[in-house]
Amino acid sequence: MAKREKGGFWVGVAAAIVYPMSFVLGRHRMVHGERIPREGAALLVMNHISHLDPCYDAMFVHKNYRVPHFLAKHSLWNVPIMGSILKGAKQIPVYRGTTDAQQSLREAHNALETGQVVVIYPEGTITKDPDGWPANSRTGVARLALQHDGPVIPVARWGTLDLYNHYQKKFRPFPRKTITHFVGEPVDLSAYRGKEETLPLLREVTDLLMGTVKQHLAEVRQQQAPEGFYGPRKA
């Protein structure tokens, strides 16, 4: 049996909260969880459809014997109890549109350099696509992916939107939903490594990564994925 990565007191507190809540609200289905490395750095690239995603994603990573390190908006650090858990569990605050924005990427780089698992939602927020397909993504994920040698793993998650749809203000805990995580093979980025990190190159890598996530999401949903990504022009 694989040895679980130690997370410390606050990771234990988070697990004690997340596991029971997640079990009550939904059944968990995992496809190819063995693709998550049991040790060493890994960047998990995921779609974002519901505010409940981090709860199920944290449980998913923890079930695979690793401690997740999320990039999350810094305002969550001001929420009582949650802020203490995030700080204690060494999560990574994201300061959008401020002079501290680059600090978020630096902390994510440090986490990868020290052999940790980093979870990133490149879309930056939950998608506004009415059908839950991925939206246009930020290129920070490409910088992280290209500047580290660890595996870059696309993970598609589905089911949390049926449980809680923020934009429609619908919370539907019953009947219990099935939350699925589909883990893809690491994306081969060798053709891009060593090149100048221009904006077009970063955009191409970002779309490659999220395109792979979208393909896996289509497999989970058993539907044809739309062309491109949802954004203001498509809206």
Coordinates of C-alpha atoms in Angstrom, one line a residue, residues 86-201:
L86 CA -5.9 27.6 4.3
K87 CA -2.9 29.3 6.0
G88 CA -2.1 26.2 8.1
A89 CA -2.4 23.8 5.2
K90 CA 0.0 26.1 3.1
Q91 CA -2.4 26.9 0.3
I92 CA -1.4 29.6 -2.2
P93 CA -3.3 32.9 -2.2
V94 CA -3.9 34.6 -5.6
Y95 CA -3.8 38.4 -5.7
R96 CA -5.4 39.3 -9.0
G97 CA -4.8 42.7 -10.4
T98 CA -2.4 43.8 -7.8
T99 CA 1.4 44.3 -7.4
D100 CA 1.3 41.0 -5.5
A101 CA 0.0 39.0 -8.4
Q102 CA 3.4 37.6 -9.4
Q103 CA 3.9 36.5 -5.8
S104 CA 1.2 33.8 -6.3
L105 CA 3.1 32.3 -9.2
R106 CA 6.4 32.4 -7.2
E107 CA 4.8 30.5 -4.3
A108 CA 3.4 28.0 -6.8
H109 CA 6.9 27.6 -8.3
N110 CA 8.3 27.1 -4.8
A111 CA 5.8 24.4 -4.1
L112 CA 6.6 22.5 -7.3
E113 CA 10.4 22.9 -6.7
T114 CA 10.0 21.3 -3.3
G115 CA 8.1 18.2 -4.7
Q116 CA 4.5 19.2 -3.9
V117 CA 1.3 18.7 -5.8
V118 CA -0.2 22.0 -7.0
V119 CA -3.8 22.2 -8.2
I120 CA -4.6 25.1 -10.6
Y121 CA -7.9 26.2 -12.2
P122 CA -6.6 28.1 -15.3
E123 CA -10.0 29.6 -16.0
G124 CA -9.5 31.7 -12.8
T125 CA -13.2 31.4 -11.8
I126 CA -16.1 29.1 -12.4
T127 CA -17.1 29.0 -16.0
K128 CA -20.2 30.9 -17.1
D129 CA -20.8 28.6 -20.0
P130 CA -24.5 27.5 -19.5
D131 CA -23.5 23.9 -20.3
G132 CA -20.5 23.8 -18.0
W133 CA -17.8 23.6 -20.7
P134 CA -14.4 25.3 -20.0
A135 CA -14.0 29.1 -20.6
N136 CA -11.0 31.0 -21.8
S137 CA -8.0 30.5 -19.5
R138 CA -5.2 32.6 -18.1
T139 CA -1.6 31.8 -19.2
G140 CA -0.1 31.5 -15.8
V141 CA -0.6 27.7 -16.0
A142 CA 1.7 27.6 -19.1
R143 CA 4.5 29.4 -17.2
L144 CA 4.2 26.9 -14.3
A145 CA 4.1 24.0 -16.7
L146 CA 7.1 25.0 -18.8
Q147 CA 9.4 26.0 -16.0
H148 CA 9.3 22.7 -14.1
D149 CA 10.2 19.2 -15.1
G150 CA 7.4 17.5 -13.1
P151 CA 4.4 15.9 -14.8
V152 CA 1.6 18.2 -16.0
I153 CA -1.6 16.2 -15.5
P154 CA -5.0 17.2 -16.9
V155 CA -7.9 16.3 -14.7
A156 CA -11.6 16.7 -15.7
R157 CA -14.2 16.8 -12.9
W158 CA -17.9 16.6 -13.4
G159 CA -21.0 16.4 -11.1
T160 CA -20.5 19.4 -8.8
L161 CA -22.5 21.7 -11.1
D162 CA -25.5 19.5 -10.7
L163 CA -25.0 19.7 -6.9
Y164 CA -24.5 23.5 -6.7
N165 CA -25.0 25.9 -9.6
H166 CA -23.9 29.3 -8.5
Y167 CA -25.2 31.4 -11.4
Q168 CA -28.7 29.8 -11.2
K169 CA -28.6 29.8 -7.4
K170 CA -29.6 26.2 -7.3
F171 CA -28.5 23.8 -4.5
R172 CA -29.7 20.2 -5.2
P173 CA -28.3 17.8 -2.7
F174 CA -31.0 15.1 -3.4
P175 CA -30.8 12.7 -4.9
R176 CA -27.1 12.2 -4.2
K177 CA -25.0 13.2 -7.2
T178 CA -22.0 11.3 -8.6
I179 CA -18.9 13.4 -8.7
T180 CA -16.4 12.1 -11.2
H181 CA -12.6 12.8 -11.5
F182 CA -11.0 11.6 -14.8
V183 CA -7.2 11.7 -14.7
G184 CA -5.4 12.0 -18.0
E185 CA -1.9 11.0 -19.0
P186 CA 0.7 13.7 -18.4
V187 CA 0.8 16.2 -21.3
D188 CA 4.0 16.0 -23.4
L189 CA 5.4 19.6 -23.5
S190 CA 8.8 18.8 -24.9
A191 CA 8.2 20.6 -28.1
Y192 CA 7.7 23.9 -26.2
R193 CA 10.4 23.6 -23.5
G194 CA 13.5 25.8 -24.0
K195 CA 11.7 28.3 -26.3
E196 CA 11.2 31.9 -25.6
E197 CA 8.0 32.3 -23.5
T198 CA 6.2 34.7 -25.8
L199 CA 2.5 35.4 -25.3
P200 CA 1.5 33.4 -28.4
L201 CA 3.5 30.4 -27.1

